[in-house]
Amino acid sequence: MSEISRIDLWQALDSRGVPTVAARVRIGSHEAVAIAPSGASTGSHEALFLRDGEGNFNGLGIERTMSTFSKEVLPSLIGIQGNDFSELDRVLRTFDPTPIQSRFGGHIPVAITLATWLAYSKSAGKEPFEVIAQHVRSAPSLPMPMINIFSGGAHAGRAIDLQDILAIPTRASSFTEGLEWIWQIREECKKLLSRRGFDTALVADEGGLTAKLSGDEEAIALVSEAIELCNLSGRAHIALDIAASQLFHDGKYLVHESGAEVALNSEEFVSRWSAWLDRYPIISVEDGAAEDDETGWRAQRALTNRIQILGDDRYATQLARLNRGLAEGEANSILIKPNQAGSLFAALTTLQVAQRHGWNTVVSARSGDTEESWLADLATGANAGQIKVGSTHRSERTAKWNRLLELSYDDAAPFNNASALEKFI
Ligand code: 2PG
Ligand code: MG
């Protein structure tokens, strides 16, 4: 009795108080719930999140799509084997075949596929990460965390242009030690901000600190100073999520320098941030050019030997887009967000292909996330190497860190030290 026998869908809230979908899947006598995350800086190539546009929650509700989906699609999912992720994905795709899932969106399928994985894990008496490890035929490992310290962009009222300044405990010997190092860095940053007269009680969407600083470079300098003050120089490094698609308007990047807006072309924009690599311990840059700015992505190619060049909006966890990036050699790593792919299986496939080509993979939460912890199991089971969840603060973030702390305590898998990042340190 390991086939799906029942699926329920209802409307839940994400960490920003925005409606999302919860799915409950029953396999044998076991049930599990999963809630779909969603983003603020969403790319145009990711699976859609379709909202009703009118009615409950000022049009942010999703009841209409859920109701059509329940009538048209759900009956065909009943009877599929709970561990047959590819069959579940195949049937779902027959109803909504475009990569962005334009008919029903990716939020309902991703919740169903995740809940199926979790229900199957229970029915098989296995931990969720073990089921993933079996699926990808990989040895599980605890991921290196990439943790948000300071936020701007769409996550913090555009306090600065950069979306996320994060820290990676590259030389930590265990997940637990790494998490504590980054916690110390955040505390130190908080003190520095407070000394400069900023209100540090305010946190951004992902729990990061935020303040109206003079610009991006002041914020990077702040995190860099905090790393030094913690005596972690050379042992913790900086990662940026530039989220460049958000800054790209009519072929130009609009950024702020000394309070004034400047418009940069693709090469100028990439040169602007690559100059920071000489001044600060930055080893990873995500979305350093807008999702479809070919010139901007070409301009980063030379940097792939120096730092982790990470694609988020650029690839949107979509295999076809990753394949193009692999052919171009424009990056060396990919962010994996299950809801961008609109299904667990599709996200895992993209991750496996990236790994097979020697790219680093970073499993990531969204700015609108949930209190669930499955992302930690996904990163561990898939041997992703790295995980990005947001800050050490706020429950939707700590749910994932706390699950990793549990797995670490249990010695469930070895810690993935910085091997994938070693060449950039
Ligand atoms: C990102 C994510 C998570 P969002 O850009 O990487 O930080 O943000 O979920 O808003 O797309
Ligand atoms: Mg991003």
Short mmCIF file of C-alpha atoms and ligand atoms in Angstrom, two decimals:
data_model
loop_
_atom_site.label_atom_id
_atom_site.label_comp_id
_atom_site.label_asym_id
_atom_site.label_seq_id
_atom_site.Cartn_x
_atom_site.Cartn_y
_atom_site.Cartn_z
CA MET A 1 0.00 0.00 0.00
CA SER A 2 2.43 2.68 -1.08
CA GLU A 3 0.29 4.52 -3.59
CA ILE A 4 -1.23 7.98 -3.17
CA SER A 5 -4.78 7.45 -1.89
CA ARG A 6 -5.86 11.00 -1.08
CA ILE A 7 -4.77 14.62 -1.62
CA ASP A 8 -6.20 17.69 0.13
CA LEU A 9 -5.41 21.29 -0.75
CA TRP A 10 -6.13 24.42 1.23
CA GLN A 11 -5.01 27.99 1.45
CA ALA A 12 -2.30 28.77 4.04
CA LEU A 13 -0.08 31.80 4.74
CA ASP A 14 3.63 32.22 4.06
CA SER A 15 6.12 34.07 6.28
CA ARG A 16 5.12 37.43 4.80
CA GLY A 17 1.44 36.78 5.53
CA VAL A 18 0.72 36.14 1.86
CA PRO A 19 -1.61 33.29 0.82
CA THR A 20 -0.02 30.12 -0.49
CA VAL A 21 -1.06 26.52 -0.93
CA ALA A 22 -0.82 23.69 1.57
CA ALA A 23 -1.07 20.12 0.28
CA ARG A 24 -1.70 17.01 2.36
CA VAL A 25 -0.95 13.68 0.76
CA ARG A 26 -1.95 10.28 2.12
CA ILE A 27 0.03 7.12 1.39
CA GLY A 28 -1.22 3.99 3.15
CA SER A 29 -1.93 5.04 6.72
CA HIS A 30 0.54 7.94 6.61
CA GLU A 31 -0.03 11.58 5.76
CA ALA A 32 2.21 14.60 5.36
CA VAL A 33 1.66 18.29 4.67
CA ALA A 34 3.86 20.62 2.62
CA ILE A 35 3.35 24.34 2.00
CA ALA A 36 4.67 26.07 -1.12
CA PRO A 37 7.20 28.88 -0.64
CA SER A 38 7.25 31.91 -2.94
CA GLY A 39 9.59 34.78 -3.75
CA ALA A 40 9.63 38.58 -3.91
CA SER A 41 12.44 38.84 -6.45
CA THR A 42 10.89 36.30 -8.78
CA GLY A 43 12.40 35.74 -12.19
CA SER A 44 10.30 35.65 -15.34
CA HIS A 45 11.43 32.10 -16.20
CA GLU A 46 10.33 30.40 -13.02
CA ALA A 47 7.09 28.42 -12.65
CA LEU A 48 4.27 30.89 -12.03
CA PHE A 49 2.45 31.50 -8.81
CA LEU A 50 -1.09 32.18 -10.03
CA ARG A 51 -3.30 34.28 -7.78
CA ASP A 52 -7.04 34.86 -8.17
CA GLY A 53 -6.59 38.61 -8.77
CA GLU A 54 -9.90 39.34 -7.01
CA GLY A 55 -11.85 38.09 -4.03
CA ASN A 56 -10.27 36.97 -0.79
CA PHE A 57 -7.03 38.46 0.55
CA ASN A 58 -7.46 41.42 -1.81
CA GLY A 59 -6.98 39.20 -4.82
CA LEU A 60 -3.84 37.47 -3.47
CA GLY A 61 -5.90 34.35 -2.74
CA ILE A 62 -5.52 31.18 -4.79
CA GLU A 63 -8.83 29.45 -4.18
CA ARG A 64 -10.06 29.61 -7.76
CA THR A 65 -6.97 27.88 -9.18
CA MET A 66 -7.07 25.31 -6.38
CA SER A 67 -10.68 24.51 -7.10
CA THR A 68 -10.14 23.99 -10.87
CA PHE A 69 -6.98 22.00 -10.17
CA SER A 70 -8.82 19.79 -7.69
CA LYS A 71 -11.52 18.96 -10.23
CA GLU A 72 -9.32 18.54 -13.28
CA VAL A 73 -6.01 17.16 -12.05
CA LEU A 74 -6.28 15.55 -8.62
CA PRO A 75 -8.24 12.42 -9.68
CA SER A 76 -5.40 11.47 -12.06
CA LEU A 77 -2.84 11.55 -9.25
CA ILE A 78 -4.62 9.03 -7.08
CA GLY A 79 -3.03 5.58 -7.41
CA ILE A 80 0.47 6.78 -8.39
CA GLN A 81 3.20 5.07 -6.35
CA GLY A 82 4.40 7.37 -3.55
CA ASN A 83 8.06 6.86 -4.42
CA ASP A 84 7.61 7.31 -8.16
CA PHE A 85 8.49 11.02 -8.30
CA SER A 86 9.02 10.89 -12.05
CA GLU A 87 5.58 9.42 -12.78
CA LEU A 88 3.92 12.00 -10.52
CA ASP A 89 5.77 14.74 -12.38
CA ARG A 90 4.90 13.25 -15.77
CA VAL A 91 1.18 13.15 -15.02
CA LEU A 92 1.21 16.68 -13.59
CA ARG A 93 2.97 17.95 -16.73
CA THR A 94 0.35 16.48 -19.04
CA PHE A 95 -2.10 19.00 -17.58
CA ASP A 96 0.30 21.96 -17.71
CA PRO A 97 3.21 21.33 -20.07
CA THR A 98 4.90 24.75 -20.41
CA PRO A 99 8.10 25.33 -18.37
CA ILE A 100 6.45 28.15 -16.41
CA GLN A 101 3.28 26.08 -15.86
CA SER A 102 1.06 28.81 -17.25
CA ARG A 103 -2.25 27.03 -16.64
CA PHE A 104 -2.21 26.25 -12.93
CA GLY A 105 1.17 27.61 -11.83
CA GLY A 106 3.93 25.71 -10.03
CA HIS A 107 2.77 26.34 -6.48
CA ILE A 108 0.17 23.55 -6.32
CA PRO A 109 2.34 20.87 -8.01
CA VAL A 110 5.36 21.75 -5.89
CA ALA A 111 3.36 21.43 -2.66
CA ILE A 112 1.90 18.09 -3.80
CA THR A 113 5.24 16.64 -4.87
CA LEU A 114 6.90 17.72 -1.60
CA ALA A 115 4.06 16.33 0.52
CA THR A 116 4.25 13.06 -1.44
CA TRP A 117 7.98 12.77 -0.65
CA LEU A 118 7.33 13.45 3.04
CA ALA A 119 4.37 11.06 3.27
CA TYR A 120 6.33 8.35 1.46
CA SER A 121 9.26 8.83 3.86
CA LYS A 122 6.92 8.20 6.79
CA SER A 123 5.33 5.19 5.15
CA ALA A 124 8.77 3.71 4.38
CA GLY A 125 9.99 4.42 7.93
CA LYS A 126 12.84 6.57 6.58
CA GLU A 127 14.08 10.08 7.23
CA PRO A 128 13.18 12.46 4.36
CA PHE A 129 16.87 13.02 3.52
CA GLU A 130 17.40 9.26 3.18
CA VAL A 131 14.66 9.03 0.58
CA ILE A 132 16.24 11.87 -1.42
CA ALA A 133 19.70 10.28 -1.16
CA GLN A 134 18.27 7.04 -2.48
CA HIS A 135 16.53 8.86 -5.33
CA VAL A 136 19.67 10.69 -6.48
CA ARG A 137 21.95 7.74 -5.59
CA SER A 138 24.23 9.95 -3.58
CA ALA A 139 25.83 9.84 -0.14
CA PRO A 140 24.12 12.46 2.03
CA SER A 141 26.11 15.35 3.52
CA LEU A 142 25.27 18.32 5.72
CA PRO A 143 25.48 21.48 3.61
CA MET A 144 27.74 24.48 4.09
CA PRO A 145 25.40 27.32 5.11
CA MET A 146 25.31 30.64 3.24
CA ILE A 147 23.64 32.98 5.74
CA ASN A 148 22.06 36.37 5.24
CA ILE A 149 23.56 39.15 7.35
CA PHE A 150 22.37 42.35 5.67
CA SER A 151 19.47 42.86 3.26
CA GLY A 152 18.49 45.48 0.73
CA GLY A 153 16.65 45.41 -2.60
CA ALA A 154 13.23 43.78 -2.76
CA HIS A 155 13.73 42.20 0.68
CA ALA A 156 14.20 45.43 2.60
CA GLY A 157 12.39 48.39 1.05
CA ARG A 158 15.40 48.98 -1.25
CA ALA A 159 17.52 50.32 1.63
CA ILE A 160 20.51 49.61 -0.62
CA ASP A 161 20.58 48.21 -4.17
CA LEU A 162 22.12 44.84 -3.29
CA GLN A 163 19.55 42.28 -2.20
CA ASP A 164 21.60 40.11 0.15
CA ILE A 165 25.02 40.24 1.77
CA LEU A 166 25.65 36.81 3.22
CA ALA A 167 28.44 35.06 5.11
CA ILE A 168 29.81 31.53 4.63
CA PRO A 169 31.77 29.82 7.45
CA THR A 170 34.21 28.33 4.96
CA ARG A 171 36.66 26.91 7.50
CA ALA A 172 34.17 25.64 10.06
CA SER A 173 34.74 22.05 11.01
CA SER A 174 31.09 21.28 11.68
CA PHE A 175 27.70 22.67 10.72
CA THR A 176 27.08 23.63 14.34
CA GLU A 177 30.32 25.58 14.60
CA GLY A 178 29.67 27.32 11.28
CA LEU A 179 26.21 28.45 12.32
CA GLU A 180 27.59 29.94 15.54
CA TRP A 181 30.35 31.83 13.69
CA ILE A 182 27.81 33.48 11.45
CA TRP A 183 25.58 34.27 14.42
CA GLN A 184 28.61 36.08 15.92
CA ILE A 185 29.16 38.03 12.71
CA ARG A 186 25.52 39.15 12.70
CA GLU A 187 25.80 40.25 16.35
CA GLU A 188 28.95 42.23 15.55
CA CYS A 189 27.24 43.88 12.57
CA LYS A 190 24.33 44.79 14.80
CA LYS A 191 26.70 46.50 17.25
CA LEU A 192 28.39 48.41 14.42
CA LEU A 193 25.05 49.59 13.07
CA SER A 194 23.78 50.54 16.48
CA ARG A 195 26.94 52.60 17.15
CA ARG A 196 26.21 54.49 13.92
CA GLY A 197 22.73 55.32 15.18
CA PHE A 198 20.65 52.78 13.21
CA ASP A 199 17.65 50.93 14.62
CA THR A 200 18.68 47.27 14.65
CA ALA A 201 15.34 45.97 15.87
CA LEU A 202 14.05 46.13 12.32
CA VAL A 203 14.70 43.06 10.23
CA ALA A 204 14.14 42.35 6.54
CA ASP A 205 11.98 39.65 4.92
CA GLU A 206 14.58 36.94 5.57
CA GLY A 207 15.55 38.10 9.06
CA GLY A 208 18.66 40.00 7.92
CA LEU A 209 19.69 43.36 9.30
CA THR A 210 18.89 46.39 7.19
CA ALA A 211 19.59 50.12 7.28
CA LYS A 212 19.60 53.03 4.87
CA LEU A 213 23.38 53.08 4.43
CA SER A 214 25.12 55.35 1.94
CA GLY A 215 25.20 52.51 -0.58
CA ASP A 216 26.14 48.93 -1.40
CA GLU A 217 29.83 49.26 -0.65
CA GLU A 218 29.26 50.61 2.86
CA ALA A 219 27.13 47.54 3.60
CA ILE A 220 29.78 45.13 2.28
CA ALA A 221 32.46 46.98 4.27
CA LEU A 222 30.30 46.61 7.37
CA VAL A 223 30.01 42.83 7.03
CA SER A 224 33.69 42.60 6.22
CA GLU A 225 34.59 44.60 9.35
CA ALA A 226 32.33 42.37 11.45
CA ILE A 227 34.15 39.26 10.15
CA GLU A 228 37.48 40.83 11.18
CA LEU A 229 36.19 41.86 14.60
CA CYS A 230 35.09 38.27 15.19
CA ASN A 231 38.61 37.08 14.33
CA LEU A 232 37.14 35.08 11.50
CA SER A 233 39.16 36.58 8.63
CA GLY A 234 40.16 33.80 6.26
CA ARG A 235 37.70 31.45 7.98
CA ALA A 236 34.44 33.12 6.95
CA HIS A 237 33.79 34.76 3.58
CA ILE A 238 31.19 36.96 1.94
CA ALA A 239 28.60 35.98 -0.66
CA LEU A 240 26.45 38.51 -2.51
CA ASP A 241 23.04 38.07 -4.08
CA ILE A 242 22.96 41.06 -6.39
CA ALA A 243 19.54 40.06 -7.80
CA ALA A 244 20.46 42.11 -10.86
CA SER A 245 17.18 41.46 -12.72
CA GLN A 246 15.57 43.80 -10.20
CA LEU A 247 17.93 46.64 -11.18
CA PHE A 248 17.71 46.22 -14.96
CA HIS A 249 15.41 48.66 -16.75
CA ASP A 250 15.35 49.26 -20.53
CA GLY A 251 18.80 47.79 -21.05
CA LYS A 252 20.48 49.69 -18.22
CA TYR A 253 21.27 48.92 -14.60
CA LEU A 254 20.03 51.67 -12.28
CA VAL A 255 22.12 51.83 -9.10
CA HIS A 256 22.95 54.42 -6.48
CA GLU A 257 26.37 55.97 -5.95
CA SER A 258 26.68 58.55 -3.17
CA GLY A 259 22.92 58.94 -3.14
CA ALA A 260 22.62 59.69 -6.87
CA GLU A 261 21.10 57.28 -9.38
CA VAL A 262 23.43 56.18 -12.16
CA ALA A 263 22.63 54.12 -15.24
CA LEU A 264 25.25 51.54 -16.21
CA ASN A 265 25.57 49.29 -19.23
CA SER A 266 26.21 45.57 -18.75
CA GLU A 267 30.02 45.73 -18.76
CA GLU A 268 30.07 48.75 -16.45
CA PHE A 269 27.71 47.02 -14.06
CA VAL A 270 29.79 43.84 -13.87
CA SER A 271 32.99 45.93 -13.49
CA ARG A 272 31.37 47.88 -10.65
CA TRP A 273 30.89 44.78 -8.52
CA SER A 274 33.98 42.91 -9.67
CA ALA A 275 36.07 45.79 -8.28
CA TRP A 276 34.70 44.83 -4.83
CA LEU A 277 36.41 41.42 -5.16
CA ASP A 278 39.80 43.14 -4.70
CA ARG A 279 38.70 44.94 -1.57
CA TYR A 280 36.55 42.45 0.34
CA PRO A 281 36.63 38.67 1.00
CA ILE A 282 33.84 37.90 -1.49
CA ILE A 283 33.85 34.35 -2.85
CA SER A 284 30.36 34.01 -4.34
CA VAL A 285 28.21 36.30 -6.47
CA GLU A 286 24.64 35.39 -7.37
CA ASP A 287 22.75 36.94 -10.28
CA GLY A 288 25.54 39.39 -11.12
CA ALA A 289 23.64 40.20 -14.32
CA ALA A 290 19.93 40.30 -15.18
CA GLU A 291 18.25 37.04 -16.17
CA ASP A 292 18.32 37.67 -19.95
CA ASP A 293 21.27 40.05 -20.21
CA GLU A 294 23.54 37.92 -22.41
CA THR A 295 26.29 40.57 -22.47
CA GLY A 296 26.25 40.77 -18.67
CA TRP A 297 26.54 37.01 -18.30
CA ARG A 298 29.33 36.83 -20.88
CA ALA A 299 31.16 39.54 -18.93
CA GLN A 300 31.23 37.26 -15.86
CA ARG A 301 32.70 34.26 -17.66
CA ALA A 302 36.31 35.24 -16.86
CA LEU A 303 35.44 35.38 -13.16
CA THR A 304 34.41 31.71 -12.99
CA ASN A 305 38.01 30.80 -12.11
CA ARG A 306 38.06 33.26 -9.27
CA ILE A 307 34.73 33.05 -7.44
CA GLN A 308 31.50 31.09 -7.36
CA ILE A 309 29.35 32.60 -10.11
CA LEU A 310 25.85 31.56 -9.15
CA GLY A 311 22.71 31.69 -11.28
CA ASP A 312 19.28 32.11 -9.70
CA ASP A 313 16.81 34.03 -11.92
CA ARG A 314 19.11 33.17 -14.84
CA TYR A 315 18.36 29.42 -14.63
CA ALA A 316 15.20 29.39 -12.49
CA THR A 317 15.95 25.72 -11.61
CA GLN A 318 14.85 24.87 -15.17
CA LEU A 319 16.87 22.16 -16.89
CA ALA A 320 16.70 23.73 -20.37
CA ARG A 321 18.05 27.03 -19.05
CA LEU A 322 20.79 25.28 -17.08
CA ASN A 323 21.83 23.37 -20.22
CA ARG A 324 22.25 26.66 -22.06
CA GLY A 325 24.36 28.05 -19.20
CA LEU A 326 26.52 24.91 -19.21
CA ALA A 327 27.11 25.27 -22.94
CA GLU A 328 28.03 28.96 -22.57
CA GLY A 329 30.37 28.32 -19.60
CA GLU A 330 29.13 31.60 -18.15
CA ALA A 331 28.83 30.40 -14.52
CA ASN A 332 29.95 27.56 -12.27
CA SER A 333 27.02 27.10 -9.91
CA ILE A 334 23.24 27.13 -9.70
CA LEU A 335 20.66 27.94 -7.06
CA ILE A 336 18.04 25.21 -6.65
CA LYS A 337 14.57 26.31 -5.56
CA PRO A 338 11.93 23.58 -5.89
CA ASN A 339 9.11 26.07 -6.50
CA GLN A 340 10.95 27.63 -9.45
CA ALA A 341 10.88 24.22 -11.11
CA GLY A 342 7.29 23.63 -9.98
CA SER A 343 8.06 20.09 -8.78
CA LEU A 344 10.45 18.28 -6.49
CA PHE A 345 11.46 15.81 -9.19
CA ALA A 346 12.23 18.53 -11.75
CA ALA A 347 14.33 20.42 -9.19
CA LEU A 348 16.28 17.27 -8.32
CA THR A 349 16.90 16.54 -11.98
CA THR A 350 18.31 20.04 -12.53
CA LEU A 351 20.50 19.64 -9.45
CA GLN A 352 21.85 16.28 -10.62
CA VAL A 353 22.69 17.56 -14.10
CA ALA A 354 24.50 20.57 -12.60
CA GLN A 355 26.52 18.29 -10.30
CA ARG A 356 27.38 15.94 -13.14
CA HIS A 357 28.91 18.89 -14.98
CA GLY A 358 30.98 19.90 -11.98
CA TRP A 359 28.88 22.90 -11.01
CA ASN A 360 28.27 23.75 -7.37
CA THR A 361 24.67 23.57 -6.19
CA VAL A 362 23.06 25.74 -3.52
CA VAL A 363 19.63 24.67 -2.32
CA SER A 364 17.62 27.79 -1.41
CA ALA A 365 14.56 28.93 0.51
CA ARG A 366 12.43 31.88 -0.69
CA SER A 367 11.78 35.26 0.85
CA GLY A 368 8.19 34.12 1.40
CA ASP A 369 8.89 30.84 3.13
CA THR A 370 7.18 28.62 5.69
CA GLU A 371 7.72 27.03 9.08
CA GLU A 372 8.60 23.71 7.44
CA SER A 373 12.05 22.17 7.52
CA TRP A 374 12.11 19.88 4.47
CA LEU A 375 14.63 22.11 2.65
CA ALA A 376 17.28 20.95 5.14
CA ASP A 377 16.57 17.32 4.26
CA LEU A 378 16.57 18.13 0.57
CA ALA A 379 20.02 19.77 0.73
CA THR A 380 21.41 16.97 2.90
CA GLY A 381 19.96 14.07 0.94
CA ALA A 382 20.93 15.48 -2.44
CA ASN A 383 24.48 16.17 -1.23
CA ALA A 384 23.92 19.69 -2.55
CA GLY A 385 27.02 21.06 -0.83
CA GLN A 386 25.50 24.41 0.16
CA ILE A 387 22.22 25.80 1.51
CA LYS A 388 20.84 29.34 1.63
CA VAL A 389 17.94 29.95 3.97
CA GLY A 390 18.14 33.62 5.00
CA SER A 391 19.24 34.82 8.42
CA THR A 392 19.76 33.02 11.72
CA HIS A 393 16.62 34.85 12.88
CA ARG A 394 12.87 34.28 12.33
CA SER A 395 11.14 30.94 12.73
CA GLU A 396 10.68 30.13 9.05
CA ARG A 397 14.51 30.34 8.79
CA THR A 398 15.37 28.63 12.07
CA ALA A 399 13.07 25.71 11.19
CA LYS A 400 15.66 24.75 8.56
CA TRP A 401 18.74 25.52 10.68
CA ASN A 402 17.24 23.63 13.62
CA ARG A 403 16.62 20.57 11.47
CA LEU A 404 20.25 20.71 10.31
CA LEU A 405 21.36 21.06 13.94
CA GLU A 406 19.34 17.93 14.72
CA LEU A 407 20.92 16.02 11.83
CA SER A 408 24.32 17.28 12.93
CA TYR A 409 23.67 16.18 16.53
CA ASP A 410 22.61 12.76 15.26
CA ASP A 411 25.71 12.47 13.07
CA ALA A 412 23.26 11.69 10.31
CA ALA A 413 25.76 12.67 7.61
CA PRO A 414 29.24 14.21 7.42
CA PHE A 415 29.52 18.00 7.14
CA ASN A 416 30.27 19.16 3.63
CA ASN A 417 33.28 21.30 4.36
CA ALA A 418 34.31 23.95 1.91
CA SER A 419 35.60 21.52 -0.72
CA ALA A 420 33.40 23.05 -3.42
CA LEU A 421 34.52 26.55 -2.47
CA GLU A 422 38.15 25.77 -1.64
CA LYS A 423 39.44 26.92 -5.00
CA PHE A 424 37.95 30.40 -4.46
CA ILE A 425 39.39 31.03 -0.99
C1 2PG B 1 16.78 34.91 -3.92
C2 2PG B 1 15.62 34.59 -2.99
C3 2PG B 1 16.05 34.10 -1.65
P1 2PG B 1 13.27 35.57 -3.43
O1 2PG B 1 16.73 35.88 -4.67
O2 2PG B 1 17.73 34.16 -3.95
O3 2PG B 1 16.95 34.96 -1.02
O4 2PG B 1 14.76 35.69 -2.88
O5 2PG B 1 12.67 34.42 -2.78
O6 2PG B 1 12.62 36.89 -3.08
O7 2PG B 1 13.40 35.40 -4.92
MG MG B 2 18.66 35.23 -5.70
#
